[in-house]
PDB file of C-alpha atoms and ligand atoms in Angstrom:
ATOM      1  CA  UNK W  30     -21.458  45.462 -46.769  1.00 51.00           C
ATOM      2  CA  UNK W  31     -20.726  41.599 -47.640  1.00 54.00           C
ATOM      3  CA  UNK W  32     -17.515  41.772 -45.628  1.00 54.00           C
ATOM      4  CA  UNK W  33     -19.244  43.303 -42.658  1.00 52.00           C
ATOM      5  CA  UNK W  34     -21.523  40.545 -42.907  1.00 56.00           C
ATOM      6  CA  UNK W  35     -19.389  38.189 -43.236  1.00 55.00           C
ATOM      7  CA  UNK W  36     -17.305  39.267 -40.412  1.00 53.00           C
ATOM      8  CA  UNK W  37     -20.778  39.738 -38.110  1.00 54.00           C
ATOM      9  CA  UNK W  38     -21.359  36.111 -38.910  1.00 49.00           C
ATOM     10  CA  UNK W  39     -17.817  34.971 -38.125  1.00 52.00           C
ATOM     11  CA  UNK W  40     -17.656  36.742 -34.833  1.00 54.00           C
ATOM     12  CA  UNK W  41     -20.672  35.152 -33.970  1.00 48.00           C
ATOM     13  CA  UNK W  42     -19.784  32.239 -34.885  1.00 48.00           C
ATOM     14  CA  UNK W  43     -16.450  32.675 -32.873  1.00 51.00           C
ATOM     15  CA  UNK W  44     -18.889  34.136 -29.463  1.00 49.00           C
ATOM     16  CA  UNK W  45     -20.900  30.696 -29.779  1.00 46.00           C
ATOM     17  CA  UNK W  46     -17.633  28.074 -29.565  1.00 46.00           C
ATOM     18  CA  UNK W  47     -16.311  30.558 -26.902  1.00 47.00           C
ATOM     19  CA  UNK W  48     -19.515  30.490 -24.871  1.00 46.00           C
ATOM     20  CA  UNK W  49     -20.002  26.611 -25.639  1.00 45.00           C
ATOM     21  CA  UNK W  50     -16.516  25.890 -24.206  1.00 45.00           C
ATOM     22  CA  UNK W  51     -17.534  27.741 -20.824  1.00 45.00           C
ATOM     23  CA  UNK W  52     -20.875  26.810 -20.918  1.00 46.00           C
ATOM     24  CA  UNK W  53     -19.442  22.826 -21.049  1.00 53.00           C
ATOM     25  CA  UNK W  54     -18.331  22.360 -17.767  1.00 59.00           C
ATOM     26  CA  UNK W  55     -15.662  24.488 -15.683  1.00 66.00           C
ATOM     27  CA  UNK W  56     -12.516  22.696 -16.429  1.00 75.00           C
ATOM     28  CA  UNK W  57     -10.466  25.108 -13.898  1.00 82.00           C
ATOM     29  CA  UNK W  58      -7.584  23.490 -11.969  1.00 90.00           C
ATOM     30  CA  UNK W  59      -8.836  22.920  -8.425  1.00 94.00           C
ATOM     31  CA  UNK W  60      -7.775  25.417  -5.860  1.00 95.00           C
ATOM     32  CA  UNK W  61      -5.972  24.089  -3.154  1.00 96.00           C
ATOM     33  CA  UNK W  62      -8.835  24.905  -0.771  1.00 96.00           C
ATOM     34  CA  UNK W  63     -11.306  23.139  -2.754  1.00 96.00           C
ATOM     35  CA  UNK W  64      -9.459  20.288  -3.427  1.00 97.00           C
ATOM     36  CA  UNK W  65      -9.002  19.768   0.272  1.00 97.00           C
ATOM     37  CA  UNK W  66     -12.889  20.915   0.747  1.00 97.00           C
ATOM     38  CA  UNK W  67     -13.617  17.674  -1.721  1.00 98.00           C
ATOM     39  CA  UNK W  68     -11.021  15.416   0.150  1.00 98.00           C
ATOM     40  CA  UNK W  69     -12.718  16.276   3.380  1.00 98.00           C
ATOM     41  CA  UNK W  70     -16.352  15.466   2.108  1.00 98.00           C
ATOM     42  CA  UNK W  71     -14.990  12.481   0.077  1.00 98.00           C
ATOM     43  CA  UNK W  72     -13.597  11.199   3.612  1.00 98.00           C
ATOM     44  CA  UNK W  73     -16.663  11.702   5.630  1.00 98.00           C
ATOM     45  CA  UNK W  74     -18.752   9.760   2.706  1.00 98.00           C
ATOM     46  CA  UNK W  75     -16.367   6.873   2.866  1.00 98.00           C
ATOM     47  CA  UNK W  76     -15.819   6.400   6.376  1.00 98.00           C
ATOM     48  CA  UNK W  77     -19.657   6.681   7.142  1.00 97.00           C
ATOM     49  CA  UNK W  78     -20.649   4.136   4.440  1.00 97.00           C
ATOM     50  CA  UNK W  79     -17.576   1.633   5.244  1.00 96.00           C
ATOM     51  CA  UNK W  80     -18.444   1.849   9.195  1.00 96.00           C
ATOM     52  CA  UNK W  81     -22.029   0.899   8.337  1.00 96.00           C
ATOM     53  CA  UNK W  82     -21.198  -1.718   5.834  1.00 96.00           C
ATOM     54  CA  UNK W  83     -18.727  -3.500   7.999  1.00 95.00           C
ATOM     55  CA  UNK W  84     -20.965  -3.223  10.474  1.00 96.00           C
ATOM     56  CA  UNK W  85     -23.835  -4.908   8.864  1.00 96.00           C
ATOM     57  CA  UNK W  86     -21.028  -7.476   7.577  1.00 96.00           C
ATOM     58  CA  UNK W  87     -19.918  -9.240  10.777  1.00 96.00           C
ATOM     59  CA  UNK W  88     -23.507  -8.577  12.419  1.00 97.00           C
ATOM     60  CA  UNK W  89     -24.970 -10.775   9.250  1.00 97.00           C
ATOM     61  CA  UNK W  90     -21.875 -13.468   9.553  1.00 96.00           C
ATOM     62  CA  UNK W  91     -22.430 -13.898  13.113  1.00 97.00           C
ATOM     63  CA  UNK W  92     -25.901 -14.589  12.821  1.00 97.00           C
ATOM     64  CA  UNK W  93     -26.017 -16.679  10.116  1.00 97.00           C
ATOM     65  CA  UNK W  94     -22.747 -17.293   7.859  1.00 97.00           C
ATOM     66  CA  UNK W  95     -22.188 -16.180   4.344  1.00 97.00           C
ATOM     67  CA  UNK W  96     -25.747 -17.006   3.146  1.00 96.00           C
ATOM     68  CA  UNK W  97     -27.151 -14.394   5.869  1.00 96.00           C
ATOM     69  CA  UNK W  98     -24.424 -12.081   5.184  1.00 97.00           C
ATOM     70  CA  UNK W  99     -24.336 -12.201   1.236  1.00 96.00           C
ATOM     71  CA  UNK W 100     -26.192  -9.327   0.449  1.00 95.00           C
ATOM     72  CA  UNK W 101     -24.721  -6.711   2.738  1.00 96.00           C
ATOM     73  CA  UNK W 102     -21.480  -6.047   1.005  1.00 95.00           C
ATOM     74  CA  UNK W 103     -23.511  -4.149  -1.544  1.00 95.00           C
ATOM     75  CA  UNK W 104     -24.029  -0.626  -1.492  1.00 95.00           C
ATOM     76  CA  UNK W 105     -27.968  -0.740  -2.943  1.00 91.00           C
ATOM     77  CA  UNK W 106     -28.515  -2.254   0.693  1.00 92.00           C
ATOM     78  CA  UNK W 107     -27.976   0.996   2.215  1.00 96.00           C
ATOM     79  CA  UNK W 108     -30.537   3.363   2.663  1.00 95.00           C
ATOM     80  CA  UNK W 109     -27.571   5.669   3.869  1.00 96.00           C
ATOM     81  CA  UNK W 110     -25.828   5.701   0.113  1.00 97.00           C
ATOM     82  CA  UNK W 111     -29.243   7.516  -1.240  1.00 96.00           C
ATOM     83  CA  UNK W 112     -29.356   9.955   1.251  1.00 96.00           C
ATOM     84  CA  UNK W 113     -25.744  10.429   1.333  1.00 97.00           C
ATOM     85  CA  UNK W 114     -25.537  10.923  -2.207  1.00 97.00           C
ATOM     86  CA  UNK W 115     -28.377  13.545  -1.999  1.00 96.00           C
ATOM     87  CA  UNK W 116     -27.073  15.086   0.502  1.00 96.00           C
ATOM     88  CA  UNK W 117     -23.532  15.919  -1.144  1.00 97.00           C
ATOM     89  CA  UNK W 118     -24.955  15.793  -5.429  1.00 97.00           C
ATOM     90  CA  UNK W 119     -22.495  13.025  -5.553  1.00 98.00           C
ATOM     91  CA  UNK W 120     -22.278   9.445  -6.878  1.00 97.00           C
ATOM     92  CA  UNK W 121     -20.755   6.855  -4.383  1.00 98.00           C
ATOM     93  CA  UNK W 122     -19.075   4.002  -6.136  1.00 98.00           C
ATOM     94  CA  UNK W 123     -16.530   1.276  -5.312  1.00 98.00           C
ATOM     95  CA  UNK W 124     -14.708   0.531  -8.662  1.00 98.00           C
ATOM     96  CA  UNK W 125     -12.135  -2.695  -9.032  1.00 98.00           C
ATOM     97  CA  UNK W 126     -11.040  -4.479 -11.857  1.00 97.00           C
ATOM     98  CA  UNK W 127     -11.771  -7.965 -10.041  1.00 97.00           C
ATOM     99  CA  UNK W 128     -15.478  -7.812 -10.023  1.00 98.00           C
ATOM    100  CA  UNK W 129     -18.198  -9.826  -8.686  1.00 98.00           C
ATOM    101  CA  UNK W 130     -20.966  -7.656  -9.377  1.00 97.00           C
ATOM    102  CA  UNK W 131     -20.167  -6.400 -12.936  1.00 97.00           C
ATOM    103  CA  UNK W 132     -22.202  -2.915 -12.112  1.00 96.00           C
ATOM    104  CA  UNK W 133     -18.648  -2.193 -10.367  1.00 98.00           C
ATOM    105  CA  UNK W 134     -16.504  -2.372 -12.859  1.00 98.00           C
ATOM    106  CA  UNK W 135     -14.054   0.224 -13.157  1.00 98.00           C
ATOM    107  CA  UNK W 136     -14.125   2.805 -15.910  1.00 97.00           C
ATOM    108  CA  UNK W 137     -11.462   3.936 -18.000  1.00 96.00           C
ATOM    109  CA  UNK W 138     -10.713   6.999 -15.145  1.00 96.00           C
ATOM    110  CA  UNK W 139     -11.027   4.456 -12.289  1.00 98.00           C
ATOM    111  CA  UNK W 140      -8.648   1.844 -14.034  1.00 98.00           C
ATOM    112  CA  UNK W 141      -6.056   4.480 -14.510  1.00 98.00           C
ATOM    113  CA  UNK W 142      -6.304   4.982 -10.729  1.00 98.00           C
ATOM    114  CA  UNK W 143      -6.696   1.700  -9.378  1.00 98.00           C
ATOM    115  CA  UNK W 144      -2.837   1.456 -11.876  1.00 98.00           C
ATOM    116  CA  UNK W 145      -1.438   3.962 -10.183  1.00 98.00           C
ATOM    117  CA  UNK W 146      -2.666   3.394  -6.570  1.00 98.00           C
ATOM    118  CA  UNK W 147      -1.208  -0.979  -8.008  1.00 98.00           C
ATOM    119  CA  UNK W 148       1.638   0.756  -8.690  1.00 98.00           C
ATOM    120  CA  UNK W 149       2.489   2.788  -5.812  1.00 98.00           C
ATOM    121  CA  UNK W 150       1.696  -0.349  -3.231  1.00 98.00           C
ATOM    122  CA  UNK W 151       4.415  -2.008  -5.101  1.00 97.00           C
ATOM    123  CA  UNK W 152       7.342   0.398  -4.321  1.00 98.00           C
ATOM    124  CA  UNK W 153       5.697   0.590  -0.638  1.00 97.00           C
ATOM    125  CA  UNK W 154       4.816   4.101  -1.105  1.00 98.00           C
ATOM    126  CA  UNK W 155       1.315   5.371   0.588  1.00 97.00           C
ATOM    127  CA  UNK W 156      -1.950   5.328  -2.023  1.00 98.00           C
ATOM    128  CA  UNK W 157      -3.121   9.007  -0.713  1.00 98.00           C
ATOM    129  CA  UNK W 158      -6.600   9.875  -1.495  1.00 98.00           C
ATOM    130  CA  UNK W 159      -6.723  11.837  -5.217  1.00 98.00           C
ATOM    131  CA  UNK W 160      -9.134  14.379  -5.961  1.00 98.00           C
ATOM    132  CA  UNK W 161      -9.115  15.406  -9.754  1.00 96.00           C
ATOM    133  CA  UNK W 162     -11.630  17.415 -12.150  1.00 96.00           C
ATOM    134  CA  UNK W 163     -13.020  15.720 -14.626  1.00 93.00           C
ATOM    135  CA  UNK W 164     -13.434  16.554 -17.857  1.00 90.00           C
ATOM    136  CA  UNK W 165     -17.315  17.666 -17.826  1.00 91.00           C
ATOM    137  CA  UNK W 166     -16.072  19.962 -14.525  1.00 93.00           C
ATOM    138  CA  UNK W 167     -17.159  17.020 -11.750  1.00 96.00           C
ATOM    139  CA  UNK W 168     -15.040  16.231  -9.100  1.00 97.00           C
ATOM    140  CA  UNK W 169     -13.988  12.631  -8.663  1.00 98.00           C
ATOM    141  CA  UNK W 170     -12.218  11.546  -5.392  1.00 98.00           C
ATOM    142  CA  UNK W 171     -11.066   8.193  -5.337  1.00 98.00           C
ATOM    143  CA  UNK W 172      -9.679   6.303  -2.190  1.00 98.00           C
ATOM    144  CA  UNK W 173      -7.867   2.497  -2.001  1.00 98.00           C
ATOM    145  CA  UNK W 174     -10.385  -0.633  -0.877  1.00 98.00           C
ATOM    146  CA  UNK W 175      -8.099  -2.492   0.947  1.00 98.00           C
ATOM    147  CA  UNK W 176      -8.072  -6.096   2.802  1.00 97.00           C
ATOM    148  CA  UNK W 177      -7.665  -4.543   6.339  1.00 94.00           C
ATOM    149  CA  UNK W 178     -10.078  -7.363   7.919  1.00 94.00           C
ATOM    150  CA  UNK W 179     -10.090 -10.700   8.324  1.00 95.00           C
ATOM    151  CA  UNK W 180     -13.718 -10.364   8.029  1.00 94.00           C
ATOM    152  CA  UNK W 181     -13.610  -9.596   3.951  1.00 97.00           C
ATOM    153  CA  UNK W 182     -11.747 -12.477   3.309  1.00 97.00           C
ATOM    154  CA  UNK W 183     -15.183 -14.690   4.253  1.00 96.00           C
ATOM    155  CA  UNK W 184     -15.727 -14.068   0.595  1.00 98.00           C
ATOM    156  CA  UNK W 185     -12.798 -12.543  -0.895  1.00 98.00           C
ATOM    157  CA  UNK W 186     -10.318 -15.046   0.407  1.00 98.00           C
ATOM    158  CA  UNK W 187      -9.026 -18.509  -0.899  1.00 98.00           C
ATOM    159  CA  UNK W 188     -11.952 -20.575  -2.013  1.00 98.00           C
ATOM    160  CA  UNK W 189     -11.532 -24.440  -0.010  1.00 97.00           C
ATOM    161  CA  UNK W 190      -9.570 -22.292   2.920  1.00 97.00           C
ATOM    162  CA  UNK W 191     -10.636 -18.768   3.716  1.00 97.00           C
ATOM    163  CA  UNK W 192     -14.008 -19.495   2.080  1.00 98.00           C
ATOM    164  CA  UNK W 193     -15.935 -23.006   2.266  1.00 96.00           C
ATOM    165  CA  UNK W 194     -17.080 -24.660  -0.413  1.00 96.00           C
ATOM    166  CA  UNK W 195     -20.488 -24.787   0.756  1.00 96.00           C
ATOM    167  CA  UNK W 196     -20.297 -20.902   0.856  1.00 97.00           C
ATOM    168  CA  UNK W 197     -18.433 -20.884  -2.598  1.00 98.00           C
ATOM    169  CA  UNK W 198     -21.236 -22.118  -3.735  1.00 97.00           C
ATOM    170  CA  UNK W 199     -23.767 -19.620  -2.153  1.00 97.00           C
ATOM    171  CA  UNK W 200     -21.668 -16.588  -4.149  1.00 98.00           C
ATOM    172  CA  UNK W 201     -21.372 -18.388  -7.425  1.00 97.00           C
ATOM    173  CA  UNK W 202     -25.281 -18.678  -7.574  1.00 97.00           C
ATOM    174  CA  UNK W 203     -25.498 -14.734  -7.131  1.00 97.00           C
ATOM    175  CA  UNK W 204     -22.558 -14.418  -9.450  1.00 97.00           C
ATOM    176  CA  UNK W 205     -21.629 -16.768 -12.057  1.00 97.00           C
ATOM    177  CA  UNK W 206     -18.974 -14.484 -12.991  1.00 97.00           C
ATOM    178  CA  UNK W 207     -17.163 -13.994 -10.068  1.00 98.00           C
ATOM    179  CA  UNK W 208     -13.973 -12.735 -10.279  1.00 98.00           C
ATOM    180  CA  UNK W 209     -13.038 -11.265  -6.314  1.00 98.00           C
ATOM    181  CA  UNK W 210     -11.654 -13.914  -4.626  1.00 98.00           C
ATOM    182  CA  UNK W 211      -8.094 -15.295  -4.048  1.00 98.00           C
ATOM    183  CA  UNK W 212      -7.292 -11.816  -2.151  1.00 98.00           C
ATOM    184  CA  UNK W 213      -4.990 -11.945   1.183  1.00 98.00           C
ATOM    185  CA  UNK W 214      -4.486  -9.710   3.783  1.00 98.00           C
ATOM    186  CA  UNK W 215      -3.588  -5.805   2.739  1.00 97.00           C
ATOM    187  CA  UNK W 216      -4.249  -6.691  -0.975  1.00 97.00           C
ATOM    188  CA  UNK W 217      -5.577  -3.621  -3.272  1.00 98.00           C
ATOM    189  CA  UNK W 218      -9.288  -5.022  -3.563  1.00 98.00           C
ATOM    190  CA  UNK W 219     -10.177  -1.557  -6.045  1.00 98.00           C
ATOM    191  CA  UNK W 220     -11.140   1.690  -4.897  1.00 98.00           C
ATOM    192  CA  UNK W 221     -14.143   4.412  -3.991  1.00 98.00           C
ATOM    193  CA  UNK W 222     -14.882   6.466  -6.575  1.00 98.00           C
ATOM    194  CA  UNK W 223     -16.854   9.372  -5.024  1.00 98.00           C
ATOM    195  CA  UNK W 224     -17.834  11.539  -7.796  1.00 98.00           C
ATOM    196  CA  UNK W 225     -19.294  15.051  -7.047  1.00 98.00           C
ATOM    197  CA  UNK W 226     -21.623  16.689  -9.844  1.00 96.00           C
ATOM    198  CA  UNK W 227     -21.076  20.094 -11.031  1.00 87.00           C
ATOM    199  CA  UNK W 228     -24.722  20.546 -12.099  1.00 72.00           C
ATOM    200  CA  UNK W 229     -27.562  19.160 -10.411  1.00 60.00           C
ATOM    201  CA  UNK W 230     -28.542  15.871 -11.837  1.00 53.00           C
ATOM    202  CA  UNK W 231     -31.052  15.651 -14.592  1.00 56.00           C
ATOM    203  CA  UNK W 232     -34.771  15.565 -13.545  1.00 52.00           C
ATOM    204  CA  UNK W 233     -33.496  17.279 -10.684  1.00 49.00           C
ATOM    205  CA  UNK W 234     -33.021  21.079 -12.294  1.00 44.00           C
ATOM    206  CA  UNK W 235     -35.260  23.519 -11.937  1.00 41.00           C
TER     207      UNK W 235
HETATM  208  C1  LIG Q 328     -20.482 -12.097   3.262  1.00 52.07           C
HETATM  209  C2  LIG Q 328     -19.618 -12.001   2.127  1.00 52.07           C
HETATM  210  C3  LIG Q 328     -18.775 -10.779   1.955  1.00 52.07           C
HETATM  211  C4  LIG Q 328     -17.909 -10.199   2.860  1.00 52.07           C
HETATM  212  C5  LIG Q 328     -17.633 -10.601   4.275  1.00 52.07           C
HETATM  213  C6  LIG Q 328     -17.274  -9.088   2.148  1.00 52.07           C
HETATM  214  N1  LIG Q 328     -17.749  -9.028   0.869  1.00 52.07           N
HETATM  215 FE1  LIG Q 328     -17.190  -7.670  -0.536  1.00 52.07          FE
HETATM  216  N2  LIG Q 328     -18.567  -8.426  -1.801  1.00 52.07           N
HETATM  217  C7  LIG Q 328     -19.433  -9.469  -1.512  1.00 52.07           C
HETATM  218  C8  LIG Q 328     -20.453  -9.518  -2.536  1.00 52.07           C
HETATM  219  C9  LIG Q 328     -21.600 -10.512  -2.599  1.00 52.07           C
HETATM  220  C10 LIG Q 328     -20.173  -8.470  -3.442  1.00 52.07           C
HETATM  221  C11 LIG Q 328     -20.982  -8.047  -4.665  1.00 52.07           C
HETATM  222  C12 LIG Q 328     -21.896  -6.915  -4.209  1.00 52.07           C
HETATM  223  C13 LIG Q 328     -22.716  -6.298  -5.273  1.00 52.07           C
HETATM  224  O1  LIG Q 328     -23.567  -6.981  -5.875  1.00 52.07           O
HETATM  225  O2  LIG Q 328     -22.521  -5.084  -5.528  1.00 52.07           O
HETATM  226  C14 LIG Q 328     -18.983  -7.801  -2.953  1.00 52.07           C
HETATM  227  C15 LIG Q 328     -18.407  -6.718  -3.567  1.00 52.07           C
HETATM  228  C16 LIG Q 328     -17.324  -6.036  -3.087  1.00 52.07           C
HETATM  229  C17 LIG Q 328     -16.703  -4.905  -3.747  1.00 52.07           C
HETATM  230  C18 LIG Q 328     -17.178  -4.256  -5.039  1.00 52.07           C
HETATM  231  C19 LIG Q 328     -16.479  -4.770  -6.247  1.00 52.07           C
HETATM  232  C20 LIG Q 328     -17.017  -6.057  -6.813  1.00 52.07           C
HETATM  233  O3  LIG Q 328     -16.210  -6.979  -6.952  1.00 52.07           O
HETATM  234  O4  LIG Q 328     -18.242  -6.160  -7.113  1.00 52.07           O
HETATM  235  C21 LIG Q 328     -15.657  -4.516  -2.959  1.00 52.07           C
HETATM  236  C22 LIG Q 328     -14.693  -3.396  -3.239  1.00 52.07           C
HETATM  237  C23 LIG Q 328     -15.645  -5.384  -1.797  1.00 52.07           C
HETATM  238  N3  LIG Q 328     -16.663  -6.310  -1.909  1.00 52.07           N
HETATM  239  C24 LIG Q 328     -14.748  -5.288  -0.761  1.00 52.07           C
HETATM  240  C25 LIG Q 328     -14.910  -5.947   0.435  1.00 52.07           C
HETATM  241  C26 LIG Q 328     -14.112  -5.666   1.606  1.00 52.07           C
HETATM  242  C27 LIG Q 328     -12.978  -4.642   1.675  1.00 52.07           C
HETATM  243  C28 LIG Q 328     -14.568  -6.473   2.603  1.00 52.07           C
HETATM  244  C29 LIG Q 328     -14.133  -6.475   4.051  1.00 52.07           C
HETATM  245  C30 LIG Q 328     -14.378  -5.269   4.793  1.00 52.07           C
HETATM  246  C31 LIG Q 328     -15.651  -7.277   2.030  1.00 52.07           C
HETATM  247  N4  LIG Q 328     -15.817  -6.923   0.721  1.00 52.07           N
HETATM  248  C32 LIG Q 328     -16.345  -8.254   2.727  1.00 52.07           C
HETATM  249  C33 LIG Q 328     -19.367 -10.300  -0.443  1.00 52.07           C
HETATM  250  C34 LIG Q 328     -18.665 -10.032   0.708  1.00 52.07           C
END
């Protein structure tokens, strides 16, 4: 009777880690269909948000310089980002290790990335999007930020030549901390880091 008991308990025991692991997240290897599914929607979100951003960018520095065009390279100006994100249950980041906002840091995933996109620029190979599963089952898909444009080096160039002093100035009041500038033309400025929730967000289950 004990050992029964004891054996009850340890099977039960056994059932909860069992159901705990598979409860945790689904930590399956991505088919190859779904990994191109993510690519796809990781694609659309990036392309949408960039054209609009860019957009807004050289509309703003037309009008009115750097000071008018300050607060449009970040992604809390665009109504599109919330309902984008809703849309797909995803988070849209862009990560770097050369911040100016500090909110963009990269995390310990996104530095490993932004390494291994570094390192393939350096032997001239292609940085090809990545989609991976995380370790809580979410999908991250992660995508270079490049220097294509003339137009990012307004702010993200040389400070005295690409950028004005007078502008200089204009950032480093917004961001005392500024590390993104010095960049040139094709440089690795960090990446988007589009992650897509397995579960629906909290306050958001039913
Ligand atoms: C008018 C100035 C301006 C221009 C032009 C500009 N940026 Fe920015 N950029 C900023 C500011 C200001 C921030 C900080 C935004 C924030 O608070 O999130 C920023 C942030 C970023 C970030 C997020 C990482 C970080 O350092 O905070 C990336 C990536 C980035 N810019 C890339 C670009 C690229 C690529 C271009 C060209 C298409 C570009 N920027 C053009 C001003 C600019």
């Amino acid at each position: 009777m004990y050992v029964m008991r004891h054996l009850a308990f340890y099977s039960i025991a056994a059932m909860l880690v069992l159901t705990g692991c598979t409860t945790q997240g689904n930590k399956k290897p991505l088919t190859e269909a779904e990994s191109r599914q993510y690519a796809e929607s990781g694609k659309l979100i990036v392309k949408t948000t960039f054209e609009v951003l860019s957009g807004h960018l050289s509309q703003a520095l037309a009008r009115g310089g750097v000071s008018e065009a300050v607060t449009y390279c970040n992604l809390r100006a665009y109504p599109l980002v919330d309902s984008l994100s809703g849309e797909y249950n995803a988070r849209i980041k862009r990560a770097t290790i050369w911040v100016r906002n500090a909110d963009n840091k990269a995390d310990a995933d996104e530095e490993m990335v932004l390494k291994e996109y570094a390192a393939l620029k350096s032997g001239q190979k292609p940085m090809k999007p990545i989609v991976r599963r995380k370790d809580n089952g979410d999908v991250a898909f992660y995508m270079p930020i490049q220097i294509t444009t003339p137009l990012c080096l307004n702010c993200h160039g040389d400070v005295g030549t690409d950028i004005t002093a007078a502008d200089y100035n204009i950032i480093k009041k917004l961001y005392p901390n500024d590390n993104a500038t010095g960049h040139s033309m094709e440089d690795l400025r960090g990446i988007w880091s589009i992650t897509f929730f397995e579960k629906q967000p909290i306050g958001k289950e039913f």
